[in-house]
XYZ file of C-alpha atoms in Angstrom:
559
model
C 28.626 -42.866 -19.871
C 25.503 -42.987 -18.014
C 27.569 -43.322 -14.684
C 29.939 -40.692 -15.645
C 26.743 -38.064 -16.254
C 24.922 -38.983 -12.912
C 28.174 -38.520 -11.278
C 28.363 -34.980 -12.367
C 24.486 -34.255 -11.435
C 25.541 -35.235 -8.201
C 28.258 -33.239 -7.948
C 25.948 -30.299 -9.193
C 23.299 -31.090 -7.376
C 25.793 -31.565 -4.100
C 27.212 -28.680 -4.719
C 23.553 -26.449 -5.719
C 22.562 -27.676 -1.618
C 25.605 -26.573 -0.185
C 25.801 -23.237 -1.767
C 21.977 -22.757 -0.698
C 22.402 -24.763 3.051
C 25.969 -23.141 3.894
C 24.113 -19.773 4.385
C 21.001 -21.386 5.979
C 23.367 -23.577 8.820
C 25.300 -20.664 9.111
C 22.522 -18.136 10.082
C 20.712 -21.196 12.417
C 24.177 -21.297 13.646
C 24.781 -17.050 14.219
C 20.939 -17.610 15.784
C 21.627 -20.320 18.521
C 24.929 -18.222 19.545
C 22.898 -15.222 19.512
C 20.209 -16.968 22.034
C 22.867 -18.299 24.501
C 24.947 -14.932 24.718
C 22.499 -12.390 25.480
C 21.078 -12.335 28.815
C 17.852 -13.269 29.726
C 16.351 -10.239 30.351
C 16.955 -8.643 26.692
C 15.173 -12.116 25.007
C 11.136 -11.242 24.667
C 9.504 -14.160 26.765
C 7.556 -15.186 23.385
C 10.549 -16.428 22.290
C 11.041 -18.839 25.427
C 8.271 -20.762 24.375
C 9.440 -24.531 23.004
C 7.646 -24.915 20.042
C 8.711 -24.570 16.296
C 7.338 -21.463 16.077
C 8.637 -19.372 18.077
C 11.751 -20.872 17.766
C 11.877 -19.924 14.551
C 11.105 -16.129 15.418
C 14.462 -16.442 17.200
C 16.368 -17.145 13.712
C 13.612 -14.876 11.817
C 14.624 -11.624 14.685
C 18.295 -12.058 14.635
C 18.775 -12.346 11.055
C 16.556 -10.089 9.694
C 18.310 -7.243 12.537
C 21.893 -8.336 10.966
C 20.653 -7.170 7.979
C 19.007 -4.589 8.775
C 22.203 -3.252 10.691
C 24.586 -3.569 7.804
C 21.781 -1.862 5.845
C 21.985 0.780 8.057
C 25.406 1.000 7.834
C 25.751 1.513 4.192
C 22.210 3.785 4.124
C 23.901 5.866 6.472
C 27.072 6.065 4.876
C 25.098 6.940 1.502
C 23.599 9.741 3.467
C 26.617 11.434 4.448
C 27.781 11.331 0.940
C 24.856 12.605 -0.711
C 24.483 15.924 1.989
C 28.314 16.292 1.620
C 27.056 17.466 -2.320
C 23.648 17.692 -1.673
C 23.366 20.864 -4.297
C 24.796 18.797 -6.786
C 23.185 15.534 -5.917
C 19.642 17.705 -5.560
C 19.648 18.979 -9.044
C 20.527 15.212 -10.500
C 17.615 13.817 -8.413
C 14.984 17.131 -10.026
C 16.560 16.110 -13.637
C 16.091 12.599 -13.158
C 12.589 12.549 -12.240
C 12.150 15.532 -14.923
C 13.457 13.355 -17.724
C 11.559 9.912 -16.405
C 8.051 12.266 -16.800
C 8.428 14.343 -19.622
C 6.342 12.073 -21.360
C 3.700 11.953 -19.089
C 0.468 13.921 -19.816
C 2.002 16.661 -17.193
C 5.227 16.366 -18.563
C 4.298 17.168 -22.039
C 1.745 19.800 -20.967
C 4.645 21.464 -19.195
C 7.383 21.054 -21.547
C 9.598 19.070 -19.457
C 11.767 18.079 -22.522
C 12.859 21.926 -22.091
C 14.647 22.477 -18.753
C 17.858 21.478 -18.669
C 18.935 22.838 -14.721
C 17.393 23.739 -11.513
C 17.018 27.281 -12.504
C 15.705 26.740 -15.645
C 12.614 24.308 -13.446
C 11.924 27.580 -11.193
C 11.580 29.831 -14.272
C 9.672 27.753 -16.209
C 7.656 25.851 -13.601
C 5.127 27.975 -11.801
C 4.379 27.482 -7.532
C 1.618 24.821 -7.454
C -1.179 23.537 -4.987
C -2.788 20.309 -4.722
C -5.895 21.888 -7.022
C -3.293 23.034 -9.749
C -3.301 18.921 -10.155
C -6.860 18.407 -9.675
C -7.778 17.448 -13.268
C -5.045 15.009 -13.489
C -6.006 13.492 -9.934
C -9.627 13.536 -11.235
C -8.598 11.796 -14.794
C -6.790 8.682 -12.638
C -9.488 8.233 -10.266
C -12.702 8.473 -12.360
C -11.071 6.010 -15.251
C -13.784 3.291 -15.675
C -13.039 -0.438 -15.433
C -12.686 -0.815 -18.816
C -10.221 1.949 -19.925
C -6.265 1.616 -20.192
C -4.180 1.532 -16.917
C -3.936 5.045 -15.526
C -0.157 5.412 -16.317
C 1.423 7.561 -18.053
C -0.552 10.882 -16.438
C 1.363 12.432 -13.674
C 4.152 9.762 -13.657
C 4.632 7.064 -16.262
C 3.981 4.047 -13.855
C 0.297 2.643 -12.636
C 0.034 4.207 -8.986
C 0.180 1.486 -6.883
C -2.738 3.368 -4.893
C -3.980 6.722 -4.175
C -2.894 8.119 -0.710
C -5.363 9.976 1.121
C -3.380 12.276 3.507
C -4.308 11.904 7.424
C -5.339 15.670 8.078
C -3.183 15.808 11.308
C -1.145 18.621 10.263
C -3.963 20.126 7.462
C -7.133 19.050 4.920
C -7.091 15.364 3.401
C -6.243 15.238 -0.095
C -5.961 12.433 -2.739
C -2.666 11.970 -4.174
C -1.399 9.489 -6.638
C 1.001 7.117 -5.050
C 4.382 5.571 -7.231
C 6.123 2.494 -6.827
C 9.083 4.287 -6.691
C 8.507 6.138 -3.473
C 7.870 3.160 -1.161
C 11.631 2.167 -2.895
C 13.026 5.294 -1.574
C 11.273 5.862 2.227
C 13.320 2.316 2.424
C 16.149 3.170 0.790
C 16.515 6.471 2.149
C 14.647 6.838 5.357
C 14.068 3.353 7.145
C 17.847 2.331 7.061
C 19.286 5.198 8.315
C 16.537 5.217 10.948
C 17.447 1.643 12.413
C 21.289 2.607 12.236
C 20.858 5.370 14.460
C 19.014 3.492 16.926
C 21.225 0.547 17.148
C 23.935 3.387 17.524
C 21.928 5.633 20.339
C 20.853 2.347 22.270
C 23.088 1.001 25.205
C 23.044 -2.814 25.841
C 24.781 -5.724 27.654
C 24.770 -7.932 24.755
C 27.426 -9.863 23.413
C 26.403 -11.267 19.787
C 28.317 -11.242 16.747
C 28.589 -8.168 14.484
C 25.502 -6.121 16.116
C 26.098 -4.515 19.688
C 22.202 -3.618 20.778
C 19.252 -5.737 22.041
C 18.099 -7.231 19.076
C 15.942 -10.245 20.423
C 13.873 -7.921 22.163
C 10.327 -7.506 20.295
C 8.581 -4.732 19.569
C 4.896 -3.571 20.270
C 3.823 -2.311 16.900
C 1.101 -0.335 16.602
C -0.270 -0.846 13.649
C -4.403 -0.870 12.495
C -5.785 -2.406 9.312
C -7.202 1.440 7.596
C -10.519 0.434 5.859
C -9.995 1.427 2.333
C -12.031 2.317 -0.810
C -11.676 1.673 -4.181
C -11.632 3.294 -7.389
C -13.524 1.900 -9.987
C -10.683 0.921 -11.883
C -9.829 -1.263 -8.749
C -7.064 1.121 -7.706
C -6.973 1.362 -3.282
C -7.923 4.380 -1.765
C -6.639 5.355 1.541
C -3.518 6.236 3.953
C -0.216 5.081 2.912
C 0.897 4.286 6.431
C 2.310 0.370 6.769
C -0.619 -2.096 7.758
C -0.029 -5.504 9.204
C -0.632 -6.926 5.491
C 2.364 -5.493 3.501
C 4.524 -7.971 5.211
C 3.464 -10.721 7.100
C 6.729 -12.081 7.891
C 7.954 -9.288 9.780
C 4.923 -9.779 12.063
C 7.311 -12.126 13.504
C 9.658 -9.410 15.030
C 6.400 -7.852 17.083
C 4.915 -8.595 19.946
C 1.090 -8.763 19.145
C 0.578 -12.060 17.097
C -0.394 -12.065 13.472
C -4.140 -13.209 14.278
C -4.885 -10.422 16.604
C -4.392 -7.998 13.249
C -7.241 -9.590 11.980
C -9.341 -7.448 14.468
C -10.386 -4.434 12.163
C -12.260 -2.550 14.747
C -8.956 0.158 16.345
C -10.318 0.374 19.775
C -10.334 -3.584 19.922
C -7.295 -3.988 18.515
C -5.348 -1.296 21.106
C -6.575 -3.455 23.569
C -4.840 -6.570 22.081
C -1.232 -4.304 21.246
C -1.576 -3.004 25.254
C -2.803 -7.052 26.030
C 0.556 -8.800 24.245
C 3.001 -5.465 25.364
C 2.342 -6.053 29.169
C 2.496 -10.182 28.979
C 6.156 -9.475 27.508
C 8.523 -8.133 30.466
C 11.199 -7.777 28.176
C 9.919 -6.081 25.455
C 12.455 -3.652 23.945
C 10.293 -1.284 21.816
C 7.459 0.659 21.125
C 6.494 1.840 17.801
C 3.983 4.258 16.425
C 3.753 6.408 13.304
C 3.453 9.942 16.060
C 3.266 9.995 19.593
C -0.666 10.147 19.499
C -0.807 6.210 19.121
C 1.858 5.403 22.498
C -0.397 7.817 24.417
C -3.422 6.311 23.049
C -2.044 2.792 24.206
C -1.427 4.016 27.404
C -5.050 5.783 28.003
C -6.405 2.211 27.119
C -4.086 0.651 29.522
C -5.098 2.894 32.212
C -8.921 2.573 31.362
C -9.362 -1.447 31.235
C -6.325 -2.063 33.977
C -8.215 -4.825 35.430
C -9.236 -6.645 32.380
C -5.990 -6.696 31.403
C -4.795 -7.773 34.245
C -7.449 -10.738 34.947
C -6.870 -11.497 30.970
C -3.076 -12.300 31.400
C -4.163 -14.137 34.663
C -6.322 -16.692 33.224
C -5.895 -16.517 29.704
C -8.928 -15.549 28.454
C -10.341 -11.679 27.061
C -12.747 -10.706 28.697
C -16.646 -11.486 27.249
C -17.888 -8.279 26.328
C -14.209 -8.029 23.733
C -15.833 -6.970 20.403
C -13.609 -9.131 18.491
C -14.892 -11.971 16.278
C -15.464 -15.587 17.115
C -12.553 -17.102 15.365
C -9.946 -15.030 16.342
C -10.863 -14.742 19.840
C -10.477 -18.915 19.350
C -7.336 -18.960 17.697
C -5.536 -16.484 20.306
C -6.984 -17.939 23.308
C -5.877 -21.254 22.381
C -1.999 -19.846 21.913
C -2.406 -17.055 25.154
C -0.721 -19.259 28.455
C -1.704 -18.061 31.528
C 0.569 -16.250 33.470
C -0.615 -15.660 37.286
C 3.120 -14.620 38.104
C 3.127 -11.604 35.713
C -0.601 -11.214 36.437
C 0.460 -10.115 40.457
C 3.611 -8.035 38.970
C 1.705 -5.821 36.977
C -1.346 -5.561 40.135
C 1.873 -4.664 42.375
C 3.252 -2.179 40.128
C -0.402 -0.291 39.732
C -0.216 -0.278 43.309
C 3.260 0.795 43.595
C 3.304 3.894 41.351
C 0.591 5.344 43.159
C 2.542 5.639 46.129
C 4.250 8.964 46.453
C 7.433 7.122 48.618
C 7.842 5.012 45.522
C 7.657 6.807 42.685
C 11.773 7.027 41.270
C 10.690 4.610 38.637
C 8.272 5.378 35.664
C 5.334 3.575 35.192
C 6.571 2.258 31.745
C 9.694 1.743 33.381
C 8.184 -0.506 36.227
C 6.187 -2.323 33.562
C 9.360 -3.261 31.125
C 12.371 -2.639 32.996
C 14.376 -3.355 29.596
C 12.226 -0.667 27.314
C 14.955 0.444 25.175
C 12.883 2.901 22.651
C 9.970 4.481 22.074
C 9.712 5.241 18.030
C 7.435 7.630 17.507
C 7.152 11.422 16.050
C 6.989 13.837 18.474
C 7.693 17.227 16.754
C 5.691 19.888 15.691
C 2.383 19.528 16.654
C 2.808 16.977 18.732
C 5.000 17.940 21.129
C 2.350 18.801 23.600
C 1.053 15.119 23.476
C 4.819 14.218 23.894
C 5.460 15.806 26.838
C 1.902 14.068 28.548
C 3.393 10.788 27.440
C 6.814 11.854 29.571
C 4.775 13.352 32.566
C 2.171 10.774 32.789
C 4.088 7.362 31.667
C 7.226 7.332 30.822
C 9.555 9.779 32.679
C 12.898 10.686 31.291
C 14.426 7.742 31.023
C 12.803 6.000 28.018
C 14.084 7.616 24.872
C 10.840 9.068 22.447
C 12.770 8.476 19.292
C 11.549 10.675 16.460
C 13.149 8.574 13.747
C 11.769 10.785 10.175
C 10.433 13.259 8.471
C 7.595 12.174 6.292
C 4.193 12.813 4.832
C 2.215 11.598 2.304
C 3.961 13.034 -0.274
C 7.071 11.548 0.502
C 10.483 11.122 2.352
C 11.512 14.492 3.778
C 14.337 13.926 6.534
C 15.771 12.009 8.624
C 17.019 12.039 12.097
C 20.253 10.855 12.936
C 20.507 11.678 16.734
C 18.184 9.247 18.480
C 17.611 11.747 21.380
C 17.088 15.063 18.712
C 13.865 16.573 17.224
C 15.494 17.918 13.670
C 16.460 16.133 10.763
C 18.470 16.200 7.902
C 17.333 16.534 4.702
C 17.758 13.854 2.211
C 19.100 15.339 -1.320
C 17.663 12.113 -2.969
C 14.435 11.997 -1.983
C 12.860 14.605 -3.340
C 14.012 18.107 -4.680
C 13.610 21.314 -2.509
C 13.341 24.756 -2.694
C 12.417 27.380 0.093
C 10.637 30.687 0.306
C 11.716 32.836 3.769
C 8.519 33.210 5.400
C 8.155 36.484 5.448
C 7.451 36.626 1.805
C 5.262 33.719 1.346
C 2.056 35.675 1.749
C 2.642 37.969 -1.161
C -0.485 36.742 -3.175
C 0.826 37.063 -6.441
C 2.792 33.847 -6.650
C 4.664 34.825 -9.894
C 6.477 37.274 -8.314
C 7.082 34.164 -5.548
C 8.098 31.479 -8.131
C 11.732 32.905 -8.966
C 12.877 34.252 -4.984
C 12.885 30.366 -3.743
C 15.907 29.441 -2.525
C 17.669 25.960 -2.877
C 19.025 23.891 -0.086
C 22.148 24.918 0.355
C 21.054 28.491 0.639
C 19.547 28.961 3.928
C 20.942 30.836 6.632
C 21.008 29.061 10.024
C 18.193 30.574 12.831
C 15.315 31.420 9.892
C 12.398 30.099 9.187
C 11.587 29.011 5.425
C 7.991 27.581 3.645
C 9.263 24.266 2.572
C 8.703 23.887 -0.997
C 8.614 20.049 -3.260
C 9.291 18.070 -6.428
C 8.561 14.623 -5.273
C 8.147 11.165 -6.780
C 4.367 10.799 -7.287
C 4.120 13.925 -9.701
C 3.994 16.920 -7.501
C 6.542 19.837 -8.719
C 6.961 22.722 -6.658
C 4.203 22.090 -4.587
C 3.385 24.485 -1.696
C 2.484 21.197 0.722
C 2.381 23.736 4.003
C 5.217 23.222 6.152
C 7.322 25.717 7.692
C 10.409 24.708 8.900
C 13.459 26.221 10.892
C 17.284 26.091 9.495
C 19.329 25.102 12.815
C 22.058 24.129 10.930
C 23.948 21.994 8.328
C 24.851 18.661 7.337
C 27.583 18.963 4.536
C 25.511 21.236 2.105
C 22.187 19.972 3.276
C 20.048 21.549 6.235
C 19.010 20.236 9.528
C 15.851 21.478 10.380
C 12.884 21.416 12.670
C 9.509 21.221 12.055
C 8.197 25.121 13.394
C 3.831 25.110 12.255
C 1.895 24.344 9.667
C 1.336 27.241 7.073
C -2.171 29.114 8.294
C -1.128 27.673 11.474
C -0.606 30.666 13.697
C -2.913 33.054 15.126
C -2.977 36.609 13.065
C -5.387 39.113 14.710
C -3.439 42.169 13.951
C -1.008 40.990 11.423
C 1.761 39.741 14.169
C 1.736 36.132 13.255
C 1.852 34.130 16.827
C 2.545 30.837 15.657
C 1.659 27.076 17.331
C 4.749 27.099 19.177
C 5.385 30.631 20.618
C 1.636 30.230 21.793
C 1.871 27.089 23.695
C 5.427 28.097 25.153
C 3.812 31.347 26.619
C 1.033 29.644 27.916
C 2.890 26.633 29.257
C 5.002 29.017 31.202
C 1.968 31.192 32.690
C 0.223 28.566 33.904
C 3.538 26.505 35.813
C 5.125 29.751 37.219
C 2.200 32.380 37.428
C -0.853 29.843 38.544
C 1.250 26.829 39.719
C -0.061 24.485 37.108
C 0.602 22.424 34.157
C -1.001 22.918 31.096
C -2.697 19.942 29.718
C -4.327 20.786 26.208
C -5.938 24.055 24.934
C -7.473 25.746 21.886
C -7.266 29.101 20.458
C -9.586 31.323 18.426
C -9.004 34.818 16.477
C -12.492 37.001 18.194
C -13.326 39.740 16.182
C -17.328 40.079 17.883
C -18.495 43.079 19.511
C -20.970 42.801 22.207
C -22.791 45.231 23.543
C -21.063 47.711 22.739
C -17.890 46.706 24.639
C -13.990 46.790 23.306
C -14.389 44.890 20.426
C -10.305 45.011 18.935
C -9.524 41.369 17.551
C -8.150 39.727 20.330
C -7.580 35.785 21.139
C -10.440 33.133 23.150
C -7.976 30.715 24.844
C -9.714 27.534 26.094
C -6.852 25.673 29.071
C -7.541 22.266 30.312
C -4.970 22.384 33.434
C -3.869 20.029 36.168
């Protein structure tokens, strides 16, 4: 008997290890095919090294982009379903997240148990602000160590934090952060953001399933944010990604996990630009906006030579503000490389030469730079088109994968070389007021003329308004965006200013855009220049008795 009932363990337990190692052999297997059919020149050289490590970032890099790829498959194909109904599948998302809060301290306060459609929500539910929630902001932040979880207020889960928003496209609020929204960035946003870059980027590759460069690493550039705490224990800060959410993707990048445990940005950017030129064959560069590649570049062109001698010998240089033990730990991993040392001293030498200059810098640098994954619209389109001029040329693609903010998934981008996006009917709920009636002050005569998405007529420009997932209902959040057309029922848009962004001496409106396009234009074909950066101001002054109509004070840096 005793026989008979070990035999079957082993059977069970034989057959428990094969259904766990059949996957595991099979993915080492789909890994070492993966290694010996893409060229050379599309592996990052990290993963060259013989040691377990980074031959496991092999396995960890091709696997985790298989995924990824069929995730983007299926995200994408959930996108075009949802904007082929996006009214319908808009109003489901607003009820859903109506009837998960109504018993919330907001819901209840607003009688959420009441509306039973979208146009019941816009004629009960006024406009709102971020001070209309300032109260219930106030009541989760100021909770005292000792009270109950702050659930239940604005949305019935504990926040897993409270976001402080960046500023860069307005003033830095607080706002209450759900679980559920980092669920649907991922859901919603991230996967349909990898599928259209594996589908925009070409490649020589040959591996199973996928078709683009997917052992190439990327330079991530990523800072740990220094963060407060409410007294309650609850974080305080942006709700970017930081190098700690996931330390097993820090495989897939090109700076090593120890050099994240430099806190000090400056420091850090030194390391990212450091680990991005050792790697000839790095694929990608990523960066929440276009501010961070420029910044990367700026440090690259201000300690050249340090980085330089530092991938030469193998050592930072002394006067590197980073602490003790990590400056150990990397220098002991960090192989000289004299080769790539001369390289990168010919190409500095190269680009400056007039007779020599087909090839971008960034080009020159990583002649297999695929991507560069960063937003570039809106406001920063200026900083954009210094990264192109100065850097990178034409030839790299600036990807501008998503519309997001703090308060949530807007958009997403689907053509890897656009700058609009289409809306995502399950992220959030929209409505839109044309924008030449969002300035009427009384904003109960506003509340019922919003339009929903699949009203907008192609060419205008609308204030975007939100019901999100972190307990913000029609929330005036600022940005004005243009209707160039339509996926299914759901718009593709472009990001046009910032609300209050525009210059209004008389009443004519100039916005951001028209300004910088004017100016951009005088200053190449009237002065034979390009315009750098500049600032405006409204001037309304009158001195000494001269003209003293409002009139603009435009500040040009040119070159």
């Amino acid at each position: 008997m005793a026989t008979r009932a070990s035999r079957v363990l082993r059977r069970v337990a034989w057959g428990t290890g094969a259904a766990v190692g059949t996957p595991i052999l099979a993915s080492v297997g789909y890994a070492q095919y993966l290694r010996t059919t893409t060229p050379e020149d599309e592996i990052s050289e990290s993963h060259n090294i013989h040691n377990a490590t980074f031959q496991t970032s092999i396995w960890y890099q091709s696997i985790t982009n298989l995924l990824m790829t069929l995730f983007g498959q299926i995200s994408r194909r959930r996108l075009d379903a949802s904007c082929e109904n996006a009214a319908e599948e808009n109003e489901r998302l607003l009820l859903s997240v109506l009837k998960r809060c109504k018993d919330t301290s907001y819901g209840i306060a607003h009688n959420f148990s009441s509306i039973q459609s979208r146009e019941d929500f816009r004629r009960k539910h006024p406009l709102t602000n971020h001070d209309h929630y300032s109260s219930y902001i106030d009541q989760i932040v100021h909770l005292n160590e000792h009270d109950e979880p702050p659930n239940n207020i604005m949305f019935p889960e504990k926040p897993r934090m409270i976001a402080q928003t960046s500023g860069t496209s307005g003033t830095a609020k607080l706002i209450p952060v759900s679980p559920l929204q980092r669920k649907v960035f991922f859901l919603e946003g991230i996967g349909v953001a990898f599928d259209t870059m594996v589908r925009g980027v070409p490649t020589s590759s040959h591996g199973l399933i996928q078709s683009w460069p997917n052992l190439q690493k990327s330079c991530k550039l990523m800072f740990t944010p220094k963060y407060s705490y409410t007294v309650n224990g609850l974080k305080v800060g942006p709700n970017s990604s930081t190098p700690g959410d996931n330390k097993s993707l820090l495989k897939l990048y090109s700076t090593p996990p120890d050099a994240y445990e430099v806190e000090t940005e400056p420091e850090l950017l030194f390391l990212h630009a450091l680990y991005a030129l050792l790697d000839r064959n790095l694929g990608l560069i990523e960066s929440n906006f276009i501010l961070g590649v420029f910044n990367m570049f700026s440090c690259m062109d201000r300690h050249w030579d340090d980085l330089v001698e530092t991938v030469r010998s193998g050592k930072f240089p002394k006067d590197l503000d980073i602490p003790d033990q990590v400056r150990t730990k990397l220098e002991c991993e960090l192989v000289p490389n004299p080769k790539r040392a001369e390289e990168l001293a010919g190409i500095r030498i190269s680009h400056g030469d007039k007779k020599d200059s087909h090839k971008s810098f960034a080009r020159r640098i990583w002649p297999k730079l695929h991507t560069i994954m960063a937003n570039e619209t809106g406001s920063f389109h200026l900083c954009g088109r210094r990264v192109r001029e100065k850097w990178t040329g034409d030839d790299i693609t600036i990807f501008s994968p998503l519309y997001g903010a703090t308060e949530g998934l807007i958009g997403v981008n689907t053509d890897i070389n656009g700058t609009s996006f289409s809306l995502c009917p399950k992220s959030m709920f929209f409505e839109f007021l044309p924008v030449e009636e969002s300035d009427e002050p009384d904003e109960r005569l506003l509340a019922e003329k919003t339009l929903f998405l699949e009203e907008l007529q192609e060419g205008k420009e609308y204030e975007m308004i939100i019901t999100n997932l972190t307990g913000l209902y029609r929330y005036r959040f600022g940005d004005i965006i243009r209707c160039v057309g339509y996926r299914g029922q759901s718009p593709i848009v472009e990001i046009a200013y910032r609300r209050g962004q525009f210059l209004n001496a008389q009443g004519e409106r100039t916005s951001e855009e028209t300004l910088y396009r004017a100016l951009a234009k005088t200053a190449n074909e009237s002065w034979g220049f390009q315009l750098k950066d500049y600032t405006a101001v409204e001037y309304f002054l009158k001195q000494n008795g001269s003209d003293h109509r409002p009139r603009y004070t435009v500040y040009l840096e040119l070159e």
